[in-house]
Coordinates of C-alpha atoms and ligand atoms in Angstrom, one line a residue:
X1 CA -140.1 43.8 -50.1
X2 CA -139.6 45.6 -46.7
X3 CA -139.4 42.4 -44.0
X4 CA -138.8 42.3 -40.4
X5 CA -136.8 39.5 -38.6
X6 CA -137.3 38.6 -34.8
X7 CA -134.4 36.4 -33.2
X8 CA -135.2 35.2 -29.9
X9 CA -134.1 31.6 -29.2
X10 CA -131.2 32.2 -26.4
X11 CA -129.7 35.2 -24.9
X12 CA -130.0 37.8 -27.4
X13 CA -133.0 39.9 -28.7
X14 CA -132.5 41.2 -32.3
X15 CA -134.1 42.3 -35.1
X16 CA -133.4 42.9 -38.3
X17 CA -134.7 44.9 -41.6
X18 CA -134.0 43.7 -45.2
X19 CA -135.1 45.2 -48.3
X20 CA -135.5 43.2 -51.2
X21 CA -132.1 41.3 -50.1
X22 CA -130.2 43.9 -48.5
X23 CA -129.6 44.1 -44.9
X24 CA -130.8 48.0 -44.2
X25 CA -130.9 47.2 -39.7
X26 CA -129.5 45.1 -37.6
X27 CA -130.6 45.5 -34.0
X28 CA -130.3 43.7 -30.8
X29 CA -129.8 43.6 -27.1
X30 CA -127.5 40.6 -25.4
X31 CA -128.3 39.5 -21.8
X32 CA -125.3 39.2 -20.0
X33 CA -125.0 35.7 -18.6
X34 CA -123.2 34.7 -14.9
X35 CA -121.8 32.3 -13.6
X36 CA -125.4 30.4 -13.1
X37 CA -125.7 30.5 -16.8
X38 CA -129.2 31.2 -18.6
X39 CA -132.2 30.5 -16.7
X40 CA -135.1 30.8 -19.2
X41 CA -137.2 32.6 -17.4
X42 CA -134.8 35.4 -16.4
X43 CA -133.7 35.8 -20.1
X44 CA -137.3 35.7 -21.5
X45 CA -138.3 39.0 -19.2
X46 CA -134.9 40.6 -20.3
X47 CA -136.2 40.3 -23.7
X48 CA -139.9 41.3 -22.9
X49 CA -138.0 44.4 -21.4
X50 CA -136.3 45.0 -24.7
X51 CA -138.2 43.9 -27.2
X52 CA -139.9 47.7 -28.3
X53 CA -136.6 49.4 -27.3
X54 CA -134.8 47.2 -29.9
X55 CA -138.3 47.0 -32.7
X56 CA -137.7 50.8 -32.0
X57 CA -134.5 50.9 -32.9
X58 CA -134.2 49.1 -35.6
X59 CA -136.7 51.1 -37.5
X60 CA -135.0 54.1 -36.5
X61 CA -131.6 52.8 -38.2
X62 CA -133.4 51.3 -41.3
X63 CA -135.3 54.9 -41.7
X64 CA -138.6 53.5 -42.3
X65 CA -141.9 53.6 -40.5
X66 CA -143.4 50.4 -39.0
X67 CA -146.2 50.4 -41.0
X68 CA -144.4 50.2 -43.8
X69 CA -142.8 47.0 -43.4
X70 CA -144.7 44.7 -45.4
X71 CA -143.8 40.9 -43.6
X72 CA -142.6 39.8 -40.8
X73 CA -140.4 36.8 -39.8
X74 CA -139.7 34.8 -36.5
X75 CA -137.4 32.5 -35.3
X76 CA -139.1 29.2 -34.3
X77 CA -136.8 27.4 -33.1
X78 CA -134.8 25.2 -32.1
X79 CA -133.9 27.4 -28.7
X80 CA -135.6 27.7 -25.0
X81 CA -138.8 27.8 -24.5
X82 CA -139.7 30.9 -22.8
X83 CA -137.1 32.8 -25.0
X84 CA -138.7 31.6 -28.0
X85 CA -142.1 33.0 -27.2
X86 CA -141.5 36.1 -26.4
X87 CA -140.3 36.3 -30.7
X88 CA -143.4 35.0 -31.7
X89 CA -145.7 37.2 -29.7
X90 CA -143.6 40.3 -31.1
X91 CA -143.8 38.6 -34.7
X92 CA -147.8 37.9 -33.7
X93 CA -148.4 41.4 -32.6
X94 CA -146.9 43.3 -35.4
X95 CA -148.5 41.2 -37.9
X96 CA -151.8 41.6 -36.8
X97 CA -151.2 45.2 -36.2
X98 CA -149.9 46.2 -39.8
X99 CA -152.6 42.5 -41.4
X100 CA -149.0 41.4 -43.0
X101 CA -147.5 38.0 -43.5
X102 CA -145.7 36.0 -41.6
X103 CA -142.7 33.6 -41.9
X104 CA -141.7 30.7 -39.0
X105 CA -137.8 30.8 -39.7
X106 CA -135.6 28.3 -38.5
X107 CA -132.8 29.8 -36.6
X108 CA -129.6 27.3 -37.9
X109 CA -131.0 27.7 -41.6
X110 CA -130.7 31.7 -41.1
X111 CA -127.2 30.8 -39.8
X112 CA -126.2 29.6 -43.1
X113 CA -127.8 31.4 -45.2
X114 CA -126.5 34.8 -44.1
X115 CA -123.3 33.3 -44.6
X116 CA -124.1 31.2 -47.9
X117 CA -125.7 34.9 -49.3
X118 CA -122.6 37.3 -47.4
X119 CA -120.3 34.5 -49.5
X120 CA -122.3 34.5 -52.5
X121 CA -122.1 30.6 -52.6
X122 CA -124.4 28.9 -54.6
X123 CA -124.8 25.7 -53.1
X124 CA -121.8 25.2 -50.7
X125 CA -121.0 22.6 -47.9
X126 CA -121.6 24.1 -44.4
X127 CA -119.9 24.3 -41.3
X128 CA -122.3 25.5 -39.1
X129 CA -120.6 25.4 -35.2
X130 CA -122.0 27.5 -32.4
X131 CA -122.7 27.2 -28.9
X132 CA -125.8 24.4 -29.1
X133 CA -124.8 22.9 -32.3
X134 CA -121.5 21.6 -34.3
X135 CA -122.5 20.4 -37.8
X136 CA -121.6 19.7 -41.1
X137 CA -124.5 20.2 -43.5
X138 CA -125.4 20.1 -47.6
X139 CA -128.4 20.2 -49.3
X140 CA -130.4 17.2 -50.3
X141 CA -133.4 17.8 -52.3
X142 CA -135.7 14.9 -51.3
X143 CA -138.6 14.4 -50.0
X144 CA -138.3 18.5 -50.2
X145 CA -135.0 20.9 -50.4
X146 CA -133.0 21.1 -46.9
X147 CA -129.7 21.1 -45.4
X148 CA -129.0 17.6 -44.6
X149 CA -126.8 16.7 -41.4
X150 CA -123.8 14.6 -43.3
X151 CA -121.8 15.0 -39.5
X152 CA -122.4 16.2 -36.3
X153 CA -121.7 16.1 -32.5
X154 CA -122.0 13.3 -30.8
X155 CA -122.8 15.3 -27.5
X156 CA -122.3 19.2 -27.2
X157 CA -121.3 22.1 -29.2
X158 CA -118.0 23.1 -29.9
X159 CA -119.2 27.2 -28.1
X160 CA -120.4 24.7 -25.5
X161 CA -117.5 23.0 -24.7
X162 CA -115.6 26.1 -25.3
X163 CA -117.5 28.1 -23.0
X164 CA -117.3 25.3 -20.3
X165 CA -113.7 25.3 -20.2
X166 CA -113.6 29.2 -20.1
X167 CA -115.7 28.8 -17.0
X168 CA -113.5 25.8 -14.9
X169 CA -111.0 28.6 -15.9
X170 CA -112.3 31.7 -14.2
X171 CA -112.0 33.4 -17.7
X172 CA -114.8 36.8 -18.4
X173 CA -117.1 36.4 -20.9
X174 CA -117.5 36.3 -24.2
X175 CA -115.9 32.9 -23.4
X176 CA -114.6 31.7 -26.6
X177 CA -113.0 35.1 -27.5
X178 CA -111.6 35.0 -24.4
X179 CA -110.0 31.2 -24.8
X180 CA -108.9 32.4 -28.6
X181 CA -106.9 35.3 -26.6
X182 CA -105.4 33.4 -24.0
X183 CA -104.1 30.8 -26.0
X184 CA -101.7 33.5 -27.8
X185 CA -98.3 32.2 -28.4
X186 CA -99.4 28.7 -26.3
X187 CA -97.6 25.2 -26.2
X188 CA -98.9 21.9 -27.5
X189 CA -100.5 19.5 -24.5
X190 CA -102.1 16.6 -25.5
X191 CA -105.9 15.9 -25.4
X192 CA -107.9 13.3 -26.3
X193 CA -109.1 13.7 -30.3
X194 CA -112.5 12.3 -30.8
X195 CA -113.7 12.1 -34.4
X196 CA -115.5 9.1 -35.9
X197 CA -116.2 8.9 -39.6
X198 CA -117.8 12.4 -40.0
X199 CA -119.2 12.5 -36.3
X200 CA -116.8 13.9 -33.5
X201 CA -117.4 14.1 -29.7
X202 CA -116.4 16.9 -27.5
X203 CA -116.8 15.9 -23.8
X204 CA -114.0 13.8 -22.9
X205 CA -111.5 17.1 -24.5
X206 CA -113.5 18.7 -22.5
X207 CA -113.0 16.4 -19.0
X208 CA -109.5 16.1 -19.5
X209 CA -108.5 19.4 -20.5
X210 CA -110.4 20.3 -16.9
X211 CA -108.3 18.1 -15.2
X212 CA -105.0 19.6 -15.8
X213 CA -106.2 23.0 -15.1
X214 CA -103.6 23.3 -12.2
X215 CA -101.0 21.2 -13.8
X216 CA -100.4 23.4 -16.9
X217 CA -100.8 26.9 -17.7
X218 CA -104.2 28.3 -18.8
X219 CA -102.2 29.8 -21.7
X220 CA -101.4 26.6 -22.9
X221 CA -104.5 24.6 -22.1
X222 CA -106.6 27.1 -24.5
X223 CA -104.1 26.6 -27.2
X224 CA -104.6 22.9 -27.1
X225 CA -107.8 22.5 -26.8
X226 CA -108.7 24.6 -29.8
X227 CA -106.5 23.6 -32.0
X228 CA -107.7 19.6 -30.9
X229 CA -111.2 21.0 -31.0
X230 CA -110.5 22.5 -34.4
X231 CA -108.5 20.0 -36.1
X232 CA -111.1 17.8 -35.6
X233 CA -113.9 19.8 -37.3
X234 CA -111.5 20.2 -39.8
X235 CA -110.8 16.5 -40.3
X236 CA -114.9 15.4 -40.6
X237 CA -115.7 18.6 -42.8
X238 CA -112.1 17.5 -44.9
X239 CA -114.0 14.2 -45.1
X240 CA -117.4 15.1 -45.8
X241 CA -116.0 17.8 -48.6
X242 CA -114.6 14.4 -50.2
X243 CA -117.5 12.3 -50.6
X244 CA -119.7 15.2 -51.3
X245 CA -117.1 16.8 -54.0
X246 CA -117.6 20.2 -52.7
X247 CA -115.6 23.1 -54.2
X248 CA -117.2 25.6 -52.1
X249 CA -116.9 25.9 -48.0
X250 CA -119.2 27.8 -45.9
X251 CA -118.2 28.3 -42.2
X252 CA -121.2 30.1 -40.2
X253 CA -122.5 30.2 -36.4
X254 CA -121.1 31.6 -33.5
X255 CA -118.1 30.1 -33.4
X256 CA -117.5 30.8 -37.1
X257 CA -115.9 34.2 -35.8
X258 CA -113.0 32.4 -35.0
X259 CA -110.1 33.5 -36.8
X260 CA -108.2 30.5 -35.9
X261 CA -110.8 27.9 -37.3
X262 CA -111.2 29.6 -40.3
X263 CA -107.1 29.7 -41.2
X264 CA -107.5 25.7 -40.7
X265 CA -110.6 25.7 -42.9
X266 CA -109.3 27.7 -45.5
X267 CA -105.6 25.4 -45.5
X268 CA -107.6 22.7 -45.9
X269 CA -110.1 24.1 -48.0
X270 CA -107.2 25.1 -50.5
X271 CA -105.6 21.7 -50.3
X272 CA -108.2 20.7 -52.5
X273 CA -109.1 23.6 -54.4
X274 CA -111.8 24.8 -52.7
X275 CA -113.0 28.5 -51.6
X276 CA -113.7 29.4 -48.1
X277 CA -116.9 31.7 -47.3
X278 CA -117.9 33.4 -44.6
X279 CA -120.3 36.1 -43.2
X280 CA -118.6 39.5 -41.4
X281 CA -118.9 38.3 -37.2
X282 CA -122.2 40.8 -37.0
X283 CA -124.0 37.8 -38.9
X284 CA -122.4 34.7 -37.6
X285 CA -123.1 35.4 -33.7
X286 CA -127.1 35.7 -33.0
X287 CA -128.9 38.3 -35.0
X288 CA -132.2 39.6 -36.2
X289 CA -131.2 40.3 -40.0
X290 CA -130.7 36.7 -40.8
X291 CA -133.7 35.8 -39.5
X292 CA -135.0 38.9 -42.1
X293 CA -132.8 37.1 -44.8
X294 CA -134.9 34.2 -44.8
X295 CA -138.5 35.3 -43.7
X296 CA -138.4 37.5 -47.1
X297 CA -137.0 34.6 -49.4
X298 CA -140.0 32.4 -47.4
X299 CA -142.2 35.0 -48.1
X300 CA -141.8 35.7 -52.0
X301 CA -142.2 31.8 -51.8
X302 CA -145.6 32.1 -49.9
X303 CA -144.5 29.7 -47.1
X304 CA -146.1 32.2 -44.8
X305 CA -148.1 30.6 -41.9
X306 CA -151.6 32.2 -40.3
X307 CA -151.3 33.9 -37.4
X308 CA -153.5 31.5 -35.5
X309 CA -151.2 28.7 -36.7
X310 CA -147.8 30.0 -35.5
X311 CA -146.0 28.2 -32.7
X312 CA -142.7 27.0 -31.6
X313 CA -140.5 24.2 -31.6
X314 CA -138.0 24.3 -29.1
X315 CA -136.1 21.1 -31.0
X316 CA -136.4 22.0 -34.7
X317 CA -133.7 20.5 -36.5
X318 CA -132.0 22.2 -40.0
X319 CA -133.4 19.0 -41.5
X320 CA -137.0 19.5 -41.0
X321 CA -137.0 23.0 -42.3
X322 CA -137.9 23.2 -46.2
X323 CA -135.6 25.6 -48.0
X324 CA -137.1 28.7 -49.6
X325 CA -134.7 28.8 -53.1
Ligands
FE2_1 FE1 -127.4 30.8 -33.1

């Protein structure tokens, strides 16, 4: 089956091709965000702007026609508002153009399962940490199969928080690229470690490792608050892989580019003989093929929705959305 993804829920605009399970184009355009962050409405008509350009182009890299893809898949949610629409009236559009299907994808689940599929994990526990969300998930199979949230932030993400600190810092863009490179070779300062039971709280790492921006070197103040960020992921995933008996890790998301978290992961991962997965960075940061990944498994499912029907949800959880296995 030849199926289309749309990913529109923050800053970038991609789509994605897959053909019966393999990833054939993966599109997108990023809007580049200042120092006033995203304003909804500024990112929405940057990707009204690019939406054909990048529909365009994405054909032109899979080497197919448009009408011959046969479904078409959106992401839902959970994202902003304005953003969100503008991928649903692409999806709409194309679907009633070509009288194909179409799939409402939730954009977390696409996380993982890019990764879960790139890892060829069966049924692994995920780490799933980006810029809006930081949590450890499973799947449950009742009252219907979904990934269900075993720990989570308390408050923001870990790209968040990341981000933020990049920002007090005067550091460029991509921020948590940029923290990972300044904190080369850094020296241990202490920071406040926030983890309770599986839940852990970012803010106050955040507050305090603001305040000594001044007192002690940026190089050192990345160092330490990744690896406090990190250790504590660590530590909840450690014990959520413990009551859950997981052998098999999955790391996806943004944030799941990081080289560093993934060593820790892996170290602890091995400590009790457990594998590590994860997707190449293309799939981890936002992207249009994972949201193709699961429109055709929804799809070959039927979970298709009518045209008329389709909508957002700007706060659609990973546990609401049934899983199409
Ligand atoms: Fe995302």
């Amino acid at each position: 089956m030849l199926v289309m993804g749309i990913e529109s829920t923050a800053h970038t605009f991609g789509v994605g091709i897959v053909s019966d399970g393999k990833i054939i184009a993966n599109e997108k355009e990023m809007y580049k965000i200042g120092t006033e962050g995203m304003i909804p409405s500024k990112v929405a008509e940057y990707h009204i702007n690019n939406a054909p350009i990048v529909v365009e182009r994405a054909l032109k890299s899979a080497g197919v026609n448009l009408n011959e893809i046969e479904g078409i898949g959106y992401a839902c949610g959970p994202g902003l508002g304005p953003c969100l629409q503008v991928g649903e009236l692409t999806a709409k559009s194309i679907a009633t153009r070509l009288g194909i299907k179409i799939a409402q994808v939730n954009h977390p689940v696409a996380h993982v399962e890019v990764a879960r599929k790139h890892a060829k994990m069966k049924d692994p526990l995920v780490l799933y940490v980006s810029g809006g969300n930081s949590q450890i998930l499973k799947t449950v199979r009742k009252p219907f199969l979904h990934y269900s949230v075993f720990g989570e932030t308390m408050d923001i993400g870990v790209g968040n928080m990341l981000d933020n600190f990049a920002r007090a810092l005067k550091l460029n863009p991509a921020w948590g690229s940029t923290v990972a490179k300044t904190a080369e070779n850094g020296k241990y300062v202490p920071l406040p470690y926030t983890v309770k039971g599986t839940e852990f709280s970012f803010t106050g790492l955040l507050t305090s490792a603001t305040k000594h921006i001044g007192s002690e070197s940026a190089r050192d103040l990345c160092y330490s608050i990744q690896e406090t960020a990190f250790a504590m992921l660590c530590e909840a995933t450690e014990r959520v892989m413990m009551l859950t008996n997981a052998k098999e890790l999955c790391v996806c998301g943004g944030v799941g580019q990081s080289t560093r978290l993934k060593e820790m992961l892996a170290a602890m991962a091995t400590s009790h003989n457990a594998k590590l997965g994860f997707a190449p960075n293309e799939f981890n940061a936002d992207n249009g093929a994972m949201i193709a990944v699961v429109a055709e498994d929804m799809l070959r499912k039927g979970m298709s929705t009518k045209i008329s029907e389709c909508s957002i949800n700007q706060r659609y959880r990973i546990d609401r959305a049934e899983l199409a296995w």
